[in-house]
Short mmCIF file of C-alpha atoms and ligand atoms in Angstrom, two decimals:
data_model
loop_
_atom_site.label_atom_id
_atom_site.label_comp_id
_atom_site.label_asym_id
_atom_site.label_seq_id
_atom_site.Cartn_x
_atom_site.Cartn_y
_atom_site.Cartn_z
CA MET A 1 0.09 0.02 -0.09
CA ALA A 2 1.35 3.37 -0.97
CA ASP A 3 1.92 5.42 1.99
CA THR A 4 0.23 8.60 0.79
CA ASP A 5 -2.12 11.37 2.09
CA SER A 6 -3.46 12.19 -1.38
CA ILE A 7 -4.23 10.76 -4.91
CA PHE A 8 -2.92 12.23 -8.09
CA VAL A 9 -5.74 12.86 -10.56
CA GLY A 10 -3.95 15.01 -13.32
CA GLY A 11 -2.26 18.09 -14.11
CA GLY A 12 -1.37 20.32 -16.98
CA GLY A 13 1.28 21.15 -19.18
CA GLU A 14 2.35 24.67 -20.43
CA GLY A 15 -0.34 27.28 -19.50
CA TYR A 16 -1.94 25.02 -17.01
CA GLY A 17 -2.13 25.39 -13.31
CA ASP A 18 -1.09 23.01 -10.39
CA PRO A 19 -1.24 19.35 -10.40
CA GLN A 20 -4.67 18.24 -9.15
CA ASP A 21 -4.76 15.90 -6.04
CA LEU A 22 -7.51 14.36 -4.27
CA LEU A 23 -6.76 14.57 -0.47
CA LEU A 24 -7.53 11.42 1.24
CA LYS A 25 -8.66 12.90 4.34
CA TYR A 26 -11.32 14.83 2.40
CA ALA A 27 -12.25 12.07 0.03
CA ASN A 28 -15.26 11.26 2.30
CA ARG A 29 -16.67 14.83 1.59
CA HIS A 30 -18.17 13.19 -1.70
CA GLY A 31 -17.70 14.09 -5.15
CA LEU A 32 -19.00 14.53 -8.94
CA ILE A 33 -17.74 13.31 -12.09
CA ALA A 34 -19.87 14.94 -14.87
CA GLY A 35 -19.52 15.22 -18.73
CA ALA A 36 -21.14 14.52 -22.02
CA THR A 37 -20.90 11.09 -23.37
CA GLY A 38 -17.58 10.10 -24.57
CA THR A 39 -15.61 13.05 -22.67
CA GLY A 40 -13.77 10.66 -20.17
CA LYS A 41 -16.12 10.10 -17.26
CA THR A 42 -15.35 6.24 -17.26
CA VAL A 43 -11.51 6.73 -17.37
CA THR A 44 -11.66 9.21 -14.59
CA LEU A 45 -13.61 6.58 -12.39
CA GLN A 46 -11.03 3.98 -13.26
CA ILE A 47 -8.11 6.07 -12.16
CA LEU A 48 -9.90 6.99 -8.96
CA ALA A 49 -10.66 3.56 -8.06
CA GLU A 50 -7.07 2.56 -8.86
CA SER A 51 -5.63 5.04 -6.67
CA LEU A 52 -8.13 4.48 -3.87
CA SER A 53 -7.18 0.73 -3.99
CA ASN A 54 -3.62 1.45 -3.89
CA ALA A 55 -4.26 3.60 -0.78
CA GLY A 56 -6.10 0.49 0.78
CA VAL A 57 -9.59 1.87 0.38
CA PRO A 58 -12.16 -0.48 -1.01
CA VAL A 59 -14.62 0.71 -3.44
CA PHE A 60 -17.82 -0.05 -5.23
CA MET A 61 -18.86 0.96 -8.66
CA SER A 62 -21.31 -0.12 -11.33
CA ASP A 63 -20.04 -1.15 -14.76
CA VAL A 64 -22.76 0.23 -16.96
CA LYS A 65 -21.01 -0.56 -20.36
CA GLY A 66 -18.70 -3.41 -19.34
CA ASP A 67 -15.65 -1.15 -19.96
CA LEU A 68 -14.59 -1.06 -16.11
CA SER A 69 -13.79 -4.65 -16.09
CA GLY A 70 -10.37 -3.62 -17.47
CA LEU A 71 -9.34 -2.93 -13.84
CA ALA A 72 -8.76 -6.49 -13.18
CA VAL A 73 -5.77 -6.66 -15.65
CA ALA A 74 -2.68 -4.55 -16.41
CA GLY A 75 -2.61 -2.08 -19.18
CA SER A 76 -0.23 -3.19 -22.03
CA GLU A 77 2.43 -1.66 -24.16
CA ALA A 78 0.62 -3.40 -27.13
CA HIS A 79 -2.53 -1.36 -26.43
CA LYS A 80 -3.33 1.10 -29.30
CA LEU A 81 -3.16 3.99 -26.75
CA HIS A 82 0.04 3.07 -24.95
CA GLY A 83 1.95 5.96 -27.04
CA ALA A 84 -0.73 8.49 -26.09
CA PHE A 85 -0.60 7.26 -22.62
CA MET A 86 3.04 7.76 -22.24
CA GLU A 87 2.98 11.19 -24.05
CA ARG A 88 0.25 12.41 -21.57
CA ALA A 89 2.10 10.78 -18.36
CA ALA A 90 5.03 12.90 -19.45
CA THR A 91 3.04 16.02 -20.06
CA ILE A 92 1.64 16.38 -16.58
CA GLY A 93 4.81 15.05 -14.90
CA PHE A 94 3.35 11.61 -13.90
CA THR A 95 6.87 10.25 -13.64
CA ASP A 96 6.11 7.04 -11.88
CA PHE A 97 3.36 5.92 -14.32
CA SER A 98 3.38 2.21 -14.85
CA TYR A 99 0.93 -0.71 -15.88
CA ASP A 100 -0.73 -2.66 -13.12
CA SER A 101 -3.85 -4.97 -12.31
CA PHE A 102 -6.02 -4.35 -9.34
CA PRO A 103 -7.91 -6.67 -6.83
CA VAL A 104 -11.48 -6.87 -8.44
CA THR A 105 -14.68 -8.67 -7.16
CA PHE A 106 -17.30 -8.93 -9.91
CA TRP A 107 -20.94 -8.75 -8.73
CA ASP A 108 -23.91 -9.42 -10.65
CA MET A 109 -27.55 -9.31 -9.74
CA TYR A 110 -28.32 -11.94 -12.48
CA GLY A 111 -25.38 -14.21 -11.33
CA GLU A 112 -23.93 -14.20 -15.11
CA SER A 113 -20.89 -11.95 -14.97
CA GLY A 114 -20.29 -11.78 -11.35
CA HIS A 115 -20.96 -13.41 -8.01
CA PRO A 116 -24.64 -13.06 -7.18
CA VAL A 117 -25.66 -10.23 -5.24
CA ARG A 118 -28.87 -10.64 -3.28
CA THR A 119 -30.75 -9.14 -0.36
CA THR A 120 -34.12 -10.11 1.26
CA VAL A 121 -37.38 -8.33 0.82
CA SER A 122 -37.46 -7.54 4.53
CA GLU A 123 -33.83 -6.00 4.42
CA MET A 124 -34.75 -3.84 1.66
CA GLY A 125 -37.80 -2.36 3.60
CA PRO A 126 -41.16 -0.95 2.24
CA LEU A 127 -39.87 2.51 1.45
CA LEU A 128 -37.34 1.32 -1.20
CA LEU A 129 -39.66 -1.43 -2.38
CA SER A 130 -42.45 0.89 -2.95
CA ARG A 131 -40.09 3.23 -5.01
CA LEU A 132 -39.06 0.03 -6.91
CA LEU A 133 -42.67 -0.98 -7.66
CA GLU A 134 -43.80 2.54 -8.25
CA LEU A 135 -46.53 2.19 -5.76
CA SER A 136 -49.09 5.11 -5.15
CA GLU A 137 -49.60 6.23 -1.73
CA ALA A 138 -52.49 4.08 -0.93
CA GLN A 139 -50.68 1.19 -2.26
CA GLU A 140 -47.62 2.06 -0.22
CA GLY A 141 -49.88 2.16 2.79
CA ILE A 142 -50.80 -1.52 2.23
CA LEU A 143 -47.19 -2.62 1.68
CA ASN A 144 -46.37 -1.03 5.13
CA ILE A 145 -49.09 -3.05 6.62
CA ALA A 146 -47.66 -6.16 5.16
CA PHE A 147 -44.26 -5.36 6.41
CA ARG A 148 -45.82 -4.65 9.87
CA VAL A 149 -47.64 -7.79 10.04
CA ALA A 150 -44.62 -9.89 8.79
CA ASP A 151 -42.39 -8.07 11.40
CA GLU A 152 -44.83 -8.63 14.37
CA GLU A 153 -45.63 -12.12 13.40
CA GLY A 154 -42.26 -13.31 12.82
CA LEU A 155 -42.83 -14.08 9.17
CA PRO A 156 -39.53 -13.90 7.34
CA LEU A 157 -39.96 -12.01 3.98
CA LEU A 158 -37.05 -13.34 2.03
CA ASP A 159 -37.88 -13.62 -1.47
CA LEU A 160 -40.81 -12.44 -3.69
CA LYS A 161 -42.72 -15.57 -3.09
CA ASP A 162 -42.95 -14.56 0.52
CA LEU A 163 -44.29 -11.32 -0.19
CA GLN A 164 -46.77 -12.59 -2.77
CA SER A 165 -48.20 -15.07 -0.42
CA LEU A 166 -48.35 -12.70 2.38
CA LEU A 167 -50.45 -10.26 0.10
CA VAL A 168 -52.73 -13.06 -0.77
CA TRP A 169 -53.19 -13.57 2.84
CA ILE A 170 -53.95 -10.10 3.50
CA GLY A 171 -56.24 -9.88 0.60
CA GLN A 172 -58.33 -12.78 2.03
CA ASN A 173 -58.42 -11.21 5.57
CA ALA A 174 -58.85 -7.61 4.55
CA LYS A 175 -61.69 -7.41 6.89
CA SER A 176 -60.17 -8.62 10.06
CA LEU A 177 -57.00 -6.59 9.47
CA ALA A 178 -59.17 -3.49 8.96
CA LEU A 179 -60.02 -3.60 12.82
CA ARG A 180 -56.23 -3.01 13.54
CA TYR A 181 -54.84 -1.09 10.51
CA GLY A 182 -57.78 0.49 8.92
CA PHE A 183 -59.16 -0.20 5.41
CA VAL A 184 -57.41 -2.54 3.32
CA SER A 185 -58.54 -2.28 -0.18
CA SER A 186 -58.19 -5.31 -2.08
CA GLN A 187 -57.84 -3.52 -5.23
CA SER A 188 -54.77 -2.04 -3.96
CA VAL A 189 -53.54 -5.44 -2.94
CA GLY A 190 -54.01 -6.67 -6.35
CA ALA A 191 -52.20 -3.68 -7.89
CA ILE A 192 -49.11 -4.53 -5.70
CA GLN A 193 -49.37 -8.34 -6.73
CA ARG A 194 -49.46 -7.00 -10.51
CA ARG A 195 -46.31 -4.81 -9.95
CA LEU A 196 -44.47 -7.71 -8.33
CA LEU A 197 -45.18 -9.79 -11.30
CA VAL A 198 -43.64 -7.20 -13.47
CA LEU A 199 -40.70 -7.15 -11.23
CA GLU A 200 -40.23 -10.80 -11.53
CA ASN A 201 -40.32 -10.55 -15.24
CA GLN A 202 -37.47 -8.20 -15.18
CA GLY A 203 -35.57 -10.91 -13.32
CA ALA A 204 -35.68 -9.32 -10.01
CA GLY A 205 -36.55 -12.70 -8.63
CA ASP A 206 -33.04 -13.76 -8.51
CA PHE A 207 -32.20 -10.70 -6.56
CA PHE A 208 -34.39 -11.28 -3.57
CA GLY A 209 -33.34 -14.17 -1.53
CA GLU A 210 -30.50 -15.81 0.38
CA PRO A 211 -27.68 -16.14 0.88
CA ALA A 212 -27.87 -12.26 1.06
CA LEU A 213 -24.88 -10.05 0.63
CA ASP A 214 -22.60 -9.68 3.53
CA LEU A 215 -21.28 -6.29 3.32
CA ASP A 216 -17.92 -7.35 4.84
CA ASP A 217 -17.09 -9.05 1.60
CA MET A 218 -17.10 -5.64 -0.05
CA PHE A 219 -14.43 -4.44 2.35
CA HIS A 220 -11.70 -6.86 1.49
CA VAL A 221 -8.17 -5.76 1.55
CA ASP A 222 -5.72 -7.96 -0.04
CA ALA A 223 -2.16 -9.25 1.05
CA ASP A 224 -0.51 -6.17 -0.37
CA GLY A 225 -2.78 -3.82 1.63
CA ARG A 226 -4.73 -2.74 -1.54
CA GLY A 227 -8.51 -2.19 -1.32
CA GLN A 228 -10.90 -4.34 -3.29
CA ILE A 229 -12.62 -2.95 -6.30
CA ASN A 230 -16.15 -4.21 -6.27
CA ILE A 231 -17.69 -3.89 -9.61
CA LEU A 232 -21.35 -4.64 -10.29
CA ALA A 233 -22.23 -5.82 -13.77
CA ALA A 234 -24.78 -3.38 -14.73
CA ASP A 235 -25.07 -3.68 -18.52
CA LYS A 236 -28.14 -5.87 -18.40
CA LEU A 237 -29.50 -4.16 -15.34
CA MET A 238 -29.57 -0.91 -17.17
CA SER A 239 -32.71 -2.17 -19.08
CA ALA A 240 -34.62 -2.16 -15.64
CA PRO A 241 -33.33 1.49 -14.53
CA LYS A 242 -35.63 1.50 -11.39
CA LEU A 243 -34.31 -1.81 -10.32
CA TYR A 244 -30.73 -0.53 -10.74
CA ALA A 245 -31.34 2.79 -8.88
CA THR A 246 -33.05 0.99 -6.02
CA PHE A 247 -30.49 -1.47 -5.80
CA LEU A 248 -27.64 1.14 -5.51
CA LEU A 249 -29.82 3.10 -2.88
CA TRP A 250 -30.34 -0.02 -0.85
CA LEU A 251 -26.60 -0.72 -0.81
CA LEU A 252 -25.84 2.92 0.35
CA SER A 253 -28.46 2.55 3.00
CA GLU A 254 -27.02 -0.77 4.00
CA LEU A 255 -23.55 0.88 4.38
CA PHE A 256 -25.20 3.53 6.40
CA GLU A 257 -26.98 1.48 8.74
CA THR A 258 -24.12 -1.01 9.29
CA LEU A 259 -20.97 1.09 9.60
CA PRO A 260 -19.97 2.84 12.88
CA GLU A 261 -19.48 6.42 13.30
CA VAL A 262 -15.55 7.35 12.77
CA GLY A 263 -15.65 10.99 12.59
CA ASP A 264 -12.89 12.28 10.24
CA PRO A 265 -10.65 9.51 9.21
CA ASP A 266 -7.24 9.97 7.56
CA LYS A 267 -8.74 8.24 4.67
CA PRO A 268 -12.13 6.86 3.84
CA ILE A 269 -13.39 3.52 4.99
CA PHE A 270 -15.16 3.00 1.55
CA VAL A 271 -15.75 4.95 -1.31
CA PHE A 272 -19.09 4.45 -3.27
CA PHE A 273 -19.51 5.56 -6.92
CA PHE A 274 -23.12 6.12 -8.19
CA ASP A 275 -22.92 5.71 -11.96
CA GLU A 276 -25.90 7.11 -14.09
CA ALA A 277 -27.09 9.11 -11.09
CA HIS A 278 -29.72 10.69 -12.94
CA LEU A 279 -31.60 7.44 -12.78
CA LEU A 280 -31.78 7.90 -8.95
CA PHE A 281 -33.28 11.21 -9.12
CA ASP A 282 -35.55 11.12 -12.28
CA GLY A 283 -39.17 11.31 -11.09
CA ALA A 284 -38.07 10.47 -7.57
CA PRO A 285 -40.56 11.72 -4.92
CA LYS A 286 -39.38 14.53 -2.71
CA ALA A 287 -39.45 12.38 0.57
CA LEU A 288 -36.97 10.06 -1.08
CA VAL A 289 -34.71 12.67 -2.44
CA ASP A 290 -34.74 14.14 1.07
CA LYS A 291 -33.58 10.85 2.53
CA VAL A 292 -30.87 10.62 0.03
CA GLU A 293 -29.53 14.03 0.93
CA GLN A 294 -29.80 13.07 4.55
CA VAL A 295 -28.02 9.84 4.20
CA ALA A 296 -25.41 11.52 1.89
CA ARG A 297 -24.82 14.13 4.75
CA LEU A 298 -24.53 11.65 7.57
CA ILE A 299 -22.60 8.81 5.90
CA ARG A 300 -19.55 11.17 5.74
CA SER A 301 -18.79 10.74 9.41
CA LYS A 302 -18.91 6.80 8.96
CA GLY A 303 -15.89 7.52 6.50
CA VAL A 304 -17.83 6.82 3.33
CA GLY A 305 -17.44 8.91 0.30
CA VAL A 306 -20.19 9.02 -2.40
CA TYR A 307 -19.30 10.07 -5.83
CA PHE A 308 -22.02 10.74 -8.42
CA ILE A 309 -21.42 10.23 -11.95
CA THR A 310 -23.80 11.81 -14.43
CA GLN A 311 -23.94 13.76 -17.72
CA LYS A 312 -24.77 17.35 -16.05
CA PRO A 313 -24.49 18.41 -12.72
CA ALA A 314 -28.11 19.67 -12.85
CA ASP A 315 -29.10 15.94 -12.89
CA VAL A 316 -28.41 15.92 -9.20
CA PRO A 317 -30.65 18.01 -6.82
CA GLU A 318 -29.17 20.95 -5.53
CA ASP A 319 -29.14 20.05 -2.01
CA ILE A 320 -26.96 17.00 -2.73
CA LEU A 321 -24.76 18.77 -5.33
CA GLY A 322 -23.94 21.35 -2.62
CA GLN A 323 -22.49 18.54 -0.58
CA LEU A 324 -20.11 17.33 -3.44
CA GLY A 325 -16.79 18.84 -2.51
CA ASN A 326 -14.48 17.05 -5.18
CA ARG A 327 -15.40 17.72 -8.72
CA VAL A 328 -14.20 16.45 -12.08
CA GLN A 329 -16.19 18.30 -14.69
CA HIS A 330 -15.57 16.99 -18.26
CA ALA A 331 -16.77 18.82 -21.28
CA LEU A 332 -20.48 19.88 -21.67
CA ARG A 333 -22.04 20.68 -24.79
CA ALA A 334 -24.34 23.72 -25.00
CA PHE A 335 -26.56 23.36 -27.97
CA THR A 336 -29.94 24.64 -26.40
CA ARG A 337 -30.84 27.53 -24.24
CA LYS A 338 -31.57 24.85 -21.58
CA ASP A 339 -27.93 23.42 -22.12
CA GLN A 340 -26.65 27.05 -21.75
CA LYS A 341 -28.46 27.63 -18.65
CA ASP A 342 -27.23 24.08 -17.07
CA LEU A 343 -23.62 25.02 -18.26
CA ARG A 344 -23.86 28.47 -16.53
CA SER A 345 -25.00 26.92 -13.26
CA ALA A 346 -22.44 24.31 -13.56
CA ALA A 347 -19.76 26.93 -13.91
CA ASP A 348 -21.17 29.05 -11.12
CA THR A 349 -20.28 26.42 -8.38
CA TYR A 350 -16.68 26.72 -8.76
CA ARG A 351 -14.07 28.97 -7.03
CA GLU A 352 -12.93 31.08 -9.88
CA ASN A 353 -9.42 31.01 -11.51
CA PRO A 354 -8.36 34.41 -12.80
CA ARG A 355 -6.47 32.92 -15.77
CA PHE A 356 -9.64 31.39 -17.55
CA ASP A 357 -13.43 31.68 -17.72
CA VAL A 358 -14.99 28.61 -16.29
CA GLU A 359 -17.87 28.39 -18.59
CA ASP A 360 -15.77 28.71 -21.64
CA ALA A 361 -13.20 25.97 -20.26
CA ILE A 362 -16.05 23.50 -19.58
CA LYS A 363 -16.99 23.87 -23.26
CA GLU A 364 -13.58 23.64 -24.67
CA VAL A 365 -11.97 20.84 -22.57
CA GLY A 366 -10.73 17.90 -24.81
CA VAL A 367 -11.47 14.11 -24.13
CA GLY A 368 -9.77 12.96 -21.04
CA GLU A 369 -9.53 16.71 -19.98
CA ALA A 370 -11.65 18.27 -17.23
CA VAL A 371 -12.35 21.29 -15.11
CA THR A 372 -11.48 20.22 -11.58
CA SER A 373 -11.87 21.35 -7.97
CA PHE A 374 -10.77 19.47 -5.09
CA LEU A 375 -11.17 20.23 -1.41
CA ILE A 376 -7.96 21.65 -0.05
CA LYS A 377 -6.68 22.75 3.37
CA LYS A 378 -9.19 23.05 6.03
CA GLY A 379 -11.75 21.50 3.61
CA ILE A 380 -12.26 24.60 1.36
CA PRO A 381 -12.83 24.38 -2.26
CA GLY A 382 -9.60 24.51 -4.29
CA MET A 383 -9.44 26.91 -7.23
CA VAL A 384 -10.75 25.49 -10.32
CA GLU A 385 -8.02 24.25 -12.85
CA ARG A 386 -8.08 22.84 -16.19
CA THR A 387 -6.58 19.33 -15.76
CA LEU A 388 -5.50 16.61 -18.10
CA ILE A 389 -6.60 13.32 -16.27
CA ARG A 390 -3.68 10.85 -15.72
CA PRO A 391 -3.99 7.83 -17.99
CA PRO A 392 -4.98 4.50 -16.36
CA SER A 393 -2.74 1.71 -15.16
CA SER A 394 -4.98 -0.98 -15.73
CA GLN A 395 -6.40 -1.92 -19.18
CA LEU A 396 -8.59 0.48 -20.96
CA GLY A 397 -11.62 -1.38 -22.09
CA PRO A 398 -13.14 -4.77 -21.27
CA ILE A 399 -11.53 -7.95 -20.47
CA SER A 400 -12.37 -11.15 -22.14
CA SER A 401 -15.02 -13.48 -20.60
CA LYS A 402 -12.18 -16.04 -20.12
CA GLU A 403 -10.25 -13.45 -18.25
CA ARG A 404 -13.43 -12.68 -16.08
CA ARG A 405 -13.90 -16.27 -15.36
CA ALA A 406 -10.38 -16.51 -14.03
CA VAL A 407 -10.91 -13.60 -11.76
CA LEU A 408 -14.29 -15.00 -10.27
CA ALA A 409 -12.60 -18.29 -9.55
CA THR A 410 -9.94 -16.75 -7.57
CA SER A 411 -12.19 -14.11 -5.82
CA PRO A 412 -12.22 -14.12 -1.85
CA VAL A 413 -15.74 -15.07 -1.97
CA ALA A 414 -15.82 -17.70 -4.89
CA GLY A 415 -18.49 -20.18 -4.14
CA LYS A 416 -20.09 -18.19 -1.24
CA TYR A 417 -23.10 -16.89 -3.13
CA GLU A 418 -23.35 -19.15 -6.06
CA THR A 419 -25.97 -21.48 -4.77
CA ALA A 420 -29.30 -19.92 -3.84
CA MET A 421 -30.91 -21.12 -0.55
CA ASP A 422 -34.61 -21.36 0.22
CA ARG A 423 -35.15 -21.26 3.90
CA GLU A 424 -38.50 -21.73 5.51
CA SER A 425 -40.15 -18.26 5.37
CA ALA A 426 -43.41 -16.56 5.10
CA PHE A 427 -44.51 -18.43 2.00
CA GLU A 428 -43.97 -21.99 3.65
CA MET A 429 -45.13 -20.79 7.08
CA LEU A 430 -48.47 -19.26 5.68
CA ALA A 431 -49.08 -22.46 3.76
CA GLN A 432 -48.53 -24.49 6.91
CA ARG A 433 -50.57 -22.25 9.03
CA ALA A 434 -53.30 -22.49 6.69
CA ALA A 435 -53.10 -26.08 6.30
CA ALA A 436 -53.09 -26.39 10.12
CA ALA A 437 -56.08 -24.19 10.43
CA ALA A 438 -57.96 -25.99 7.64
CA LYS A 439 -57.09 -29.31 9.63
CA ALA A 440 -58.46 -27.75 12.82
CA ALA A 441 -61.45 -26.76 11.20
CA GLU A 442 -61.99 -30.11 9.70
CA GLU A 443 -61.50 -31.77 13.09
CA ALA A 444 -63.91 -29.43 14.77
CA GLU A 445 -66.42 -30.13 12.09
CA ALA A 446 -65.98 -33.86 12.49
CA LYS A 447 -66.21 -33.66 16.34
CA GLU A 448 -69.59 -31.50 15.80
CA GLU A 449 -70.94 -34.16 13.63
CA GLU A 450 -70.16 -36.89 15.97
CA MET A 451 -71.77 -34.92 18.75
CA GLU A 452 -74.83 -34.43 16.65
CA ALA A 453 -74.96 -38.14 15.82
CA ARG A 454 -74.70 -38.97 19.47
CA GLU A 455 -77.49 -36.66 20.24
CA ARG A 456 -79.65 -38.17 17.73
CA GLU A 457 -78.72 -41.59 18.97
CA TYR A 458 -79.63 -40.53 22.49
CA GLN A 459 -82.88 -39.01 21.54
CA THR A 460 -83.88 -42.12 19.52
CA GLY A 461 -82.87 -44.29 22.44
CA ARG A 462 -85.02 -42.40 24.70
CA ARG A 463 -87.92 -42.30 22.47
CA TYR A 464 -88.03 -45.99 21.61
CA SER A 465 -86.50 -48.08 24.35
CA GLY A 466 -87.08 -45.84 27.30
CA THR A 467 -83.61 -46.64 28.49
CA ARG A 468 -81.07 -43.86 29.24
CA VAL A 469 -78.18 -43.66 26.76
CA LYS A 470 -75.27 -42.29 28.60
CA ARG A 471 -74.75 -38.71 27.34
CA SER A 472 -71.19 -37.82 25.94
CA THR A 473 -69.00 -36.05 28.37
CA SER A 474 -67.13 -34.43 25.76
CA LYS A 475 -66.68 -30.63 26.29
CA THR A 476 -66.67 -29.96 22.63
CA THR A 477 -69.58 -28.04 22.91
CA THR A 478 -68.20 -24.50 21.88
CA ARG A 479 -69.39 -24.78 18.14
CA LYS A 480 -67.16 -23.36 15.56
CA ARG A 481 -69.28 -21.04 13.76
CA ARG A 482 -69.83 -22.18 10.07
CA GLY A 483 -68.34 -20.49 7.48
CA ASP A 484 -65.27 -19.30 9.69
CA SER A 485 -62.69 -20.07 6.91
CA ALA A 486 -59.15 -21.31 7.89
CA GLY A 487 -57.92 -17.87 7.02
CA GLU A 488 -60.28 -16.17 9.22
CA ALA A 489 -59.69 -18.33 12.11
CA PHE A 490 -55.96 -17.73 11.65
CA ALA A 491 -56.54 -14.04 11.26
CA LYS A 492 -58.08 -13.95 14.73
CA SER A 493 -55.39 -15.91 16.29
CA MET A 494 -52.80 -13.50 14.78
CA MET A 495 -54.73 -10.36 15.95
CA ARG A 496 -54.48 -11.80 19.32
CA SER A 497 -50.77 -12.41 19.16
CA ILE A 498 -50.03 -9.12 17.57
CA GLY A 499 -51.65 -7.55 20.78
CA THR A 500 -49.20 -9.36 22.86
CA LYS A 501 -46.11 -8.79 20.74
CA ALA A 502 -46.13 -5.13 20.64
CA GLY A 503 -42.70 -3.66 20.97
CA THR A 504 -40.96 -6.58 19.13
CA ALA A 505 -41.22 -4.66 15.87
CA ILE A 506 -37.84 -4.68 13.82
CA VAL A 507 -36.00 -1.48 13.85
CA ARG A 508 -35.73 0.28 10.43
CA GLY A 509 -33.34 3.02 9.41
CA ILE A 510 -33.60 6.26 7.40
CA MET A 511 -34.41 4.63 4.16
CA GLY A 512 -36.55 1.81 5.82
CA SER A 513 -33.88 -0.97 5.52
CA LEU A 514 -33.10 -2.88 8.53
CA PHE A 515 -31.02 -1.19 11.11
CA LYS A 516 -28.05 -3.44 12.17
CA ALA A 517 -25.27 -2.34 14.50
CA ARG A 518 -21.85 -3.79 13.91
N1 LIG B 1 -7.64 10.13 -18.75
C1 LIG B 1 -7.36 9.69 -19.92
N2 LIG B 1 -6.27 9.40 -20.69
C2 LIG B 1 -6.24 9.14 -21.81
N3 LIG B 1 -7.22 8.86 -22.63
C3 LIG B 1 -8.43 9.11 -22.00
C4 LIG B 1 -8.48 9.54 -20.78
N4 LIG B 1 -9.80 9.74 -20.63
C5 LIG B 1 -10.60 9.33 -21.81
N5 LIG B 1 -9.67 8.87 -22.61
C6 LIG B 1 -9.86 8.43 -24.09
O1 LIG B 1 -11.37 8.80 -24.29
C7 LIG B 1 -12.21 7.74 -24.61
C8 LIG B 1 -13.54 8.08 -23.97
O2 LIG B 1 -13.45 8.12 -22.54
P1 LIG B 1 -14.67 7.48 -21.60
O3 LIG B 1 -15.05 6.19 -21.89
O4 LIG B 1 -14.14 7.54 -20.18
O5 LIG B 1 -15.78 8.54 -21.93
P2 LIG B 1 -17.22 8.62 -20.99
O6 LIG B 1 -17.45 9.93 -20.51
O7 LIG B 1 -17.27 7.52 -19.98
O8 LIG B 1 -18.29 8.14 -22.17
P3 LIG B 1 -19.73 7.54 -22.05
O9 LIG B 1 -20.79 8.49 -21.59
O10 LIG B 1 -19.92 7.21 -23.56
O11 LIG B 1 -19.77 6.37 -21.02
C9 LIG B 1 -11.45 6.68 -23.96
O12 LIG B 1 -11.78 5.49 -24.43
C10 LIG B 1 -9.99 7.03 -24.23
O13 LIG B 1 -9.69 6.71 -25.47
MG1 LIG B 2 -18.56 5.85 -19.64
#
């Protein structure tokens, strides 16, 4: 591990200002990487990941186009850009530039290009799930009831099947549940069930279940003291943008709920890169944006840096943008008036440099070049500079599937998540309870029939023989009301137990995922 307190990001040649460094102790003050397509955002992400890893900081990022997988292998002199890289390194005074590979763990929600990454429905919680399912307020209310019932009743919600069966049950017992929770509209229940089907069709069924991701597996530091680079394969996932955005939010919220307070560490504990960040905020309800803002603000003191990557800074809500201290702004084009306005507001957020006009610079910078500003002494924003971003040490562009397989086979978590587990949970438990209730009802019915038969026998005996027939002493005289379905019987027993279990509800954090102290 390089013993360093900063990361070299890039510099300039003639006419440029000072070399630009990201100070590790301010790397948890969040950041922004912005720019039009093809301007160099991914390479910037790549070099930041490399340097953070070298400094012993594990990171997480999603790989939207597959090109970040190159981090796992060293760059090569045979690469077509080798000459350009060397030239650039010389221009910016990057004298110890060399090729290197990095410790990478590939993750994939679909389990194809990486280790499967899963969570349980219960861990995700009702807030994020409602967002994922795009539920209306009324439907979200029902989902909250479902989670309450599951929490209080000890019905584990692990996979989508569990939630489906709980919803079926809630639909069947809407009347009795209304006594405690208020009106439960069967239409809303139906709507949620349909949304769940859509989600399943997007392949999200694989994401919900066990073994669920153990966050510790993302914090790996290798024998050389280098932080693990966790890369989520997101190419396929991008076709389900809501699932993508919700997954990243969930991960962020897990980090937040799990990590302890550390104040201001010398270097971040973890850095989280949020690529295609506009997907997170597009159409997001204000309440959710507020929560993201709150988590971003609070997660700093847990030593986590969050970096948003998007085309234009205006994609990120202002309250959050204001928290992003470290900025790499690649070129923005300004064709329309709206573009010009966005450009102006992007330029306005920098500490001016008398040597150039920020707005012009953002329009002019070339590929792999950026307008940058990093926090300096005392955490104040450094003066904006034009910066040639340093070339990557790892391979530019994707690795082959053979190389990927080799990385997966030797990963520290190889084999841990590959086989899905289907533990007994709400689905099985509800089925069992329904069966038990049905059996109990059947038995009661049989007993009742037996009683009636005896009664008839007794009456007949009295009428014809005049001898007394011994009455049954069985106490099964409490007749079960006819029409009391198994479900209703269960609902009643459940309402009783809810009453006695108050206070055992699971504690949920800001974004509704489970609160877990480490
Ligand atoms: N720091 C750099 N050093 C050398 N070359 C670079 C650098 N950054 C970018 N380039 C060149 O520019 C190309 C495009 O960069 P990159 O893929 O990072 O763009 P992008 O902004 O991520 O684009 P998109 O929005 O399409 O994903 C790279 O393939 C590389 O050839
Ligand atoms: Mg890119």
